[in-house]
Short mmCIF file of C-alpha atoms in Angstrom, two decimals:
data_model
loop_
_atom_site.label_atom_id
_atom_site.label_comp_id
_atom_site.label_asym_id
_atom_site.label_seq_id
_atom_site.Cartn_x
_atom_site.Cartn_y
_atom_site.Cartn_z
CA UNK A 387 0.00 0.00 0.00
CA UNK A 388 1.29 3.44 -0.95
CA UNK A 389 2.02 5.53 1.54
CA UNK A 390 2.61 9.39 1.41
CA UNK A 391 4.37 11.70 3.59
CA UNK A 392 4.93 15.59 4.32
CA UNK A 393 7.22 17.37 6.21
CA UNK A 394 7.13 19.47 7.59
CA UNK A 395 3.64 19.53 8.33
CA UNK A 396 3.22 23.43 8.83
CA UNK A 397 5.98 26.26 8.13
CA UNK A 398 6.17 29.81 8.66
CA UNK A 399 9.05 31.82 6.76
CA UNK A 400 10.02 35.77 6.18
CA UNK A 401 8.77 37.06 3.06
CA UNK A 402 11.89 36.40 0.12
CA UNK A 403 13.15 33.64 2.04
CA UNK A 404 13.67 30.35 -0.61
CA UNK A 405 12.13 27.50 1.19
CA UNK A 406 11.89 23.21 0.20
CA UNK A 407 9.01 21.20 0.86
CA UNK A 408 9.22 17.48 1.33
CA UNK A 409 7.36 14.37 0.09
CA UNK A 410 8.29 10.89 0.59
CA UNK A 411 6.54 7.64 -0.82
CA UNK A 412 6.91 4.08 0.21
CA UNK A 413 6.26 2.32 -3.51
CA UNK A 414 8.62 3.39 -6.02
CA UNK A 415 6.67 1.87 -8.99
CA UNK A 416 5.00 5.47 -10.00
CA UNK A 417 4.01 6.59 -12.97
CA UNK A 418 4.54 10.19 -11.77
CA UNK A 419 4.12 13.02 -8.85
CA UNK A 420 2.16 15.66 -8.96
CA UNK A 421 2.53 18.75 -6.47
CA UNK A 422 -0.80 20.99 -6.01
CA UNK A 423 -1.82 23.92 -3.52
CA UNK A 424 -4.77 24.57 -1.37
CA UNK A 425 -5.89 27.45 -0.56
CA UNK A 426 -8.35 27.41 2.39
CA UNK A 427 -11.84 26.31 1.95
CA UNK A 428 -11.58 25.63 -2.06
CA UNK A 429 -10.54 22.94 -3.98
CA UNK A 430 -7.23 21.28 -5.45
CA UNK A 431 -4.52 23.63 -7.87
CA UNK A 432 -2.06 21.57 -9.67
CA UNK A 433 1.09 23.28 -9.87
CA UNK A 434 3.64 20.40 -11.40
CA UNK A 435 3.63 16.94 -13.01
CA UNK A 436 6.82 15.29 -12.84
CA UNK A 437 6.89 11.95 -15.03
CA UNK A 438 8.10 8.80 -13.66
CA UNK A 439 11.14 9.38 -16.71
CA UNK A 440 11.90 13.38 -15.57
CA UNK A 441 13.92 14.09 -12.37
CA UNK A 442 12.18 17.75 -11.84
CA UNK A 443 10.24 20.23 -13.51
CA UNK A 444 10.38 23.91 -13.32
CA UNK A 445 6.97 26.85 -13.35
CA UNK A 446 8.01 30.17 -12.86
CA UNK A 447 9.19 30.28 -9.23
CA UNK A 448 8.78 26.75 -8.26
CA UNK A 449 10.91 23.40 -9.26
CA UNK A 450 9.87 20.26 -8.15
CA UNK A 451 12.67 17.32 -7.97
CA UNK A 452 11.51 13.60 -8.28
CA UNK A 453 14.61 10.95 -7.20
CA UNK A 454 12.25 7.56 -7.46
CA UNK A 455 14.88 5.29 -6.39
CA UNK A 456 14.99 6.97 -2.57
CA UNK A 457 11.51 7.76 -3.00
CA UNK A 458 11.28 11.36 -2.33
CA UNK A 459 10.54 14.42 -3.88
CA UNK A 460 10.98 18.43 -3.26
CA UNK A 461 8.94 21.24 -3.71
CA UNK A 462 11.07 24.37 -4.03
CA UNK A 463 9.37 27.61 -3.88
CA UNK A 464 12.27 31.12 -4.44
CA UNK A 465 11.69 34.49 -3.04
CA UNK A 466 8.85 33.60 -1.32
CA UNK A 467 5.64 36.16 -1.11
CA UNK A 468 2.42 36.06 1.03
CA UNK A 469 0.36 34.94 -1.87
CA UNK A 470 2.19 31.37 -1.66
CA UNK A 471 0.47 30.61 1.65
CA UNK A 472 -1.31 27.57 1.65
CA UNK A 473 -1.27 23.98 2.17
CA UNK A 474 0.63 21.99 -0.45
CA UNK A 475 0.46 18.56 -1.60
CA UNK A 476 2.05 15.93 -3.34
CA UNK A 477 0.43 13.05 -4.65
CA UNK A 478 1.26 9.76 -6.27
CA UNK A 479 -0.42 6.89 -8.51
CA UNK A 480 -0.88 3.37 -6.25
CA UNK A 481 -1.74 0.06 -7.55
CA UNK A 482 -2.74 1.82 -10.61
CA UNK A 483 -2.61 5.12 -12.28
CA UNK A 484 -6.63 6.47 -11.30
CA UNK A 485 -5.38 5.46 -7.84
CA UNK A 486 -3.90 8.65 -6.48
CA UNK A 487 -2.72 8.74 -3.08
CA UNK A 488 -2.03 12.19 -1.06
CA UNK A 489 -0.07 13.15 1.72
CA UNK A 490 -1.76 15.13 4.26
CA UNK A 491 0.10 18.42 3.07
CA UNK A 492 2.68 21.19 4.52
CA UNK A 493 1.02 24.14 5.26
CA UNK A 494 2.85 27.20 4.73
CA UNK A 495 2.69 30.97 6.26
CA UNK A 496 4.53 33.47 4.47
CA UNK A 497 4.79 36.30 6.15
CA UNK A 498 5.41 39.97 4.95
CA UNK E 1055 -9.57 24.86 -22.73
CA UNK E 1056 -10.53 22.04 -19.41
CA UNK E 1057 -13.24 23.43 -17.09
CA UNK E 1058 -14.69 21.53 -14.31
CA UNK E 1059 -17.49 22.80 -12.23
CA UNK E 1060 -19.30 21.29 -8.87
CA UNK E 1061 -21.99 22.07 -7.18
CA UNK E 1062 -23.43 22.72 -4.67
CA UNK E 1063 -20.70 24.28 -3.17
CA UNK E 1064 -22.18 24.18 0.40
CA UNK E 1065 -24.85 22.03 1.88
CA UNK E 1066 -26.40 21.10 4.97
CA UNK E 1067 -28.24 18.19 5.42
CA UNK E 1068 -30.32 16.25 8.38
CA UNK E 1069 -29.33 12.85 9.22
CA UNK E 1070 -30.86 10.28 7.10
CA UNK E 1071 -31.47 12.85 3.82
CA UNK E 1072 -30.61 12.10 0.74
CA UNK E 1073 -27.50 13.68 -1.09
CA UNK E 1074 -26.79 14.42 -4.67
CA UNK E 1075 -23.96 16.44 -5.64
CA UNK E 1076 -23.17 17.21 -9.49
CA UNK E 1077 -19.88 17.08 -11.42
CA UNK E 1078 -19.02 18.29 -14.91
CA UNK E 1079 -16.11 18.69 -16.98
CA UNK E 1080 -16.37 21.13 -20.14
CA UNK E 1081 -13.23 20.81 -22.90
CA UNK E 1082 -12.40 17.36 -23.21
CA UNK E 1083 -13.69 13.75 -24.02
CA UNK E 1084 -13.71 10.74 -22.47
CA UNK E 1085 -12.00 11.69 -19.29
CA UNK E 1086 -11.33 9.33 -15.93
CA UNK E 1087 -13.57 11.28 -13.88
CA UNK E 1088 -12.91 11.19 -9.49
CA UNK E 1089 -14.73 11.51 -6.01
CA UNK E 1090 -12.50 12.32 -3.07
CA UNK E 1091 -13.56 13.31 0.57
CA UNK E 1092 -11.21 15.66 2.47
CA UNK E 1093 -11.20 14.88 6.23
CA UNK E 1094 -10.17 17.59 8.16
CA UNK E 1095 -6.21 16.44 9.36
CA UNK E 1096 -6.35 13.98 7.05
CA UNK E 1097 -5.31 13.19 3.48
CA UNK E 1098 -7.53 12.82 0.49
CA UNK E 1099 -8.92 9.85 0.14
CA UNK E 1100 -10.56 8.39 -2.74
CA UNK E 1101 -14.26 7.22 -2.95
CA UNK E 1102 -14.84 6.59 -6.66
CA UNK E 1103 -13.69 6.39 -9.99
CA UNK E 1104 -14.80 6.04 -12.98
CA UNK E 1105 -13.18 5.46 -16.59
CA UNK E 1106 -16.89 5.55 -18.87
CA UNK E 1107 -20.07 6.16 -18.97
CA UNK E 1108 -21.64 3.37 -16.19
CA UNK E 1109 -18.19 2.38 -14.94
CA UNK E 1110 -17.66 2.74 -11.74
CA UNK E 1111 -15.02 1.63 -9.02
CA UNK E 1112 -15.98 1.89 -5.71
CA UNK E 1113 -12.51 2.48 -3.66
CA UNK E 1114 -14.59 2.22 -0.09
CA UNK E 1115 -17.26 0.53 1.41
CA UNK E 1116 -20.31 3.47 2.46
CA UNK E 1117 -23.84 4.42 2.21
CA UNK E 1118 -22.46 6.57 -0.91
CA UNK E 1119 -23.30 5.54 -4.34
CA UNK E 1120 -21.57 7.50 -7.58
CA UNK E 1121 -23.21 7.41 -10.78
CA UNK E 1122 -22.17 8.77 -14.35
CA UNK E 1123 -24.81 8.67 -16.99
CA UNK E 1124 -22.86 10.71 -19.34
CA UNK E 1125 -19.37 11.02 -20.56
CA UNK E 1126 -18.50 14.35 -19.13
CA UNK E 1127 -20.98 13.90 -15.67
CA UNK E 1128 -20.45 12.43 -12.20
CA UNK E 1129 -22.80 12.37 -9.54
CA UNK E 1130 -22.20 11.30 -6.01
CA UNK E 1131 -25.26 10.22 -4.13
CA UNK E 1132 -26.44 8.64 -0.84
CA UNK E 1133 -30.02 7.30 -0.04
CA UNK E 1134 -29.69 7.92 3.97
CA UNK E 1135 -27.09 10.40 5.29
CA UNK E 1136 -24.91 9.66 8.15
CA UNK E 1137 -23.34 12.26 10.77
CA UNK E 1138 -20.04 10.82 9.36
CA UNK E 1139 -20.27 11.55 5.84
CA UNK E 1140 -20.09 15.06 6.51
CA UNK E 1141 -16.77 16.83 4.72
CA UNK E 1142 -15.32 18.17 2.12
CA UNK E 1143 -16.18 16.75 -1.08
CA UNK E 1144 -14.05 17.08 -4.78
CA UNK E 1145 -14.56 15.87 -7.78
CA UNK E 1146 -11.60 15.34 -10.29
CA UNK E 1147 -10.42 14.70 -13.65
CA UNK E 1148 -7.68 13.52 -15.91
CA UNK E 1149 -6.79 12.35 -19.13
CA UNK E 1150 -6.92 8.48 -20.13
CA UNK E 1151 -3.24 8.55 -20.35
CA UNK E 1152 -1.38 7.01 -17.52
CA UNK E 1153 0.28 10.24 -17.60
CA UNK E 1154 -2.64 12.12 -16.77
CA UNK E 1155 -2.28 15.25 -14.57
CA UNK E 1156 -5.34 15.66 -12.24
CA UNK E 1157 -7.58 18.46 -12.20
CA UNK E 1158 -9.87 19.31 -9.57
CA UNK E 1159 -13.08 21.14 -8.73
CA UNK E 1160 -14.09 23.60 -6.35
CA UNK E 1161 -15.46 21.04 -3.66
CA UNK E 1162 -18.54 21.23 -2.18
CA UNK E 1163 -18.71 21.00 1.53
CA UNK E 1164 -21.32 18.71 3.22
CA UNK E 1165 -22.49 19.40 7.27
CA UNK E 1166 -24.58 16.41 8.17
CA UNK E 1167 -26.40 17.67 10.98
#
């Protein structure tokens, strides 16, 4: 059984700072990782797809590593600003790709 | 471009009501379409999916029933609420690919009360 987890689980940093968010899985058969952000009382933002094949992926500010063999992955946000707080997430395929497991998120203060 | 609405996006329901909350994707055919709960403290975890019209995996066992009579719908449904399905509900998509990025609605969040 898959098996997702963040750390840390909350994290509050100084406006600019650069900052890496973790996610480890326990299966390293994947098909790929995908990172997403919350924002309080809505719904589910996808941010990156990293494919099983690709080691990280870049979008504007953020990069996203994928190293299957150790099963882990980073999240890392530069010159962070108040509009990046949230709760983020990484998710991967189990026993099948419409089987998506989550972790339980980091959620992250940024403060001005 | 991919659109997915949900709705309602609140609700609040008596115990032993029935439940219906509506799922559409605009944009793209044949999608596998998704039913997650969000627990406060806890992870996502996933009710239903389905790959086609009247396929549907159950992922697990509840009074909650999911139902798509058309490509591009999904409807999540109960018969007789219980005080512990209340939560926040999302609805999801992706493409048939096992590459498929998800995509995810609004929510809708249920109070059983």
């Amino acid at each position: 059984k898959q098996e997702v987890t963040q750390i840390p689980a909350a994290l509050s940093v100084p406006e600019g700072e650069n900052l890496v968010l973790n996610c480890s899985f326990t299966d390293s058969a994947i098909y790929n990782l995908q990172w997403f952000r919350q924002d309080p009382g809505k719904g589910l933002t996808s941010l990156l797809l990293i494919q099983s094949s690709q080691r990280e992926q870049t979008s504007g500010r953020l990069n996203a590593s994928l190293d299957k063999s150790s099963g882990r992955s980073t999240l890392y946000i530069a010159a962070s600003q108040p509009g990046d707080s949230a709760t983020y997430l990484c998710a991967v395929p189990a026993g099948g790709y419409q089987k998506v497991t989550f972790g339980i998120g980091t959620k992250l203060q940024v403060i001005p | 471009s991919q659109t997915i609405h949900q709705w309602p996006a609140t609700l609040v329901q008596p115990v032993g009501s029935p439940l219906s909350l509506e799922c559409t994707v605009e944009g793209t055919s044949n999608p596998n379409l998704y039913w997650y709960r969000q627990a406060a403290g806890r992870g996502l975890q996933l009710l239903f999916y389905s790959v086609g019209i009247g396929q549907i995996s159950s992922e697990v066992p509840q009074n909650l029933s999911a139902s798509r009579p058309q490509d591009r719908q999904f409807i999540l449904s109960s018969k007789k609420l219980l005080l512990s399905d209340s939560g926040f509900y999302l609805c999801a998509w992706s493409g048939q690919a096992n590459t498929g990025e998800l995509f995810f609605g609004e929510g809708s969040r249920l109070t059983v009360l």
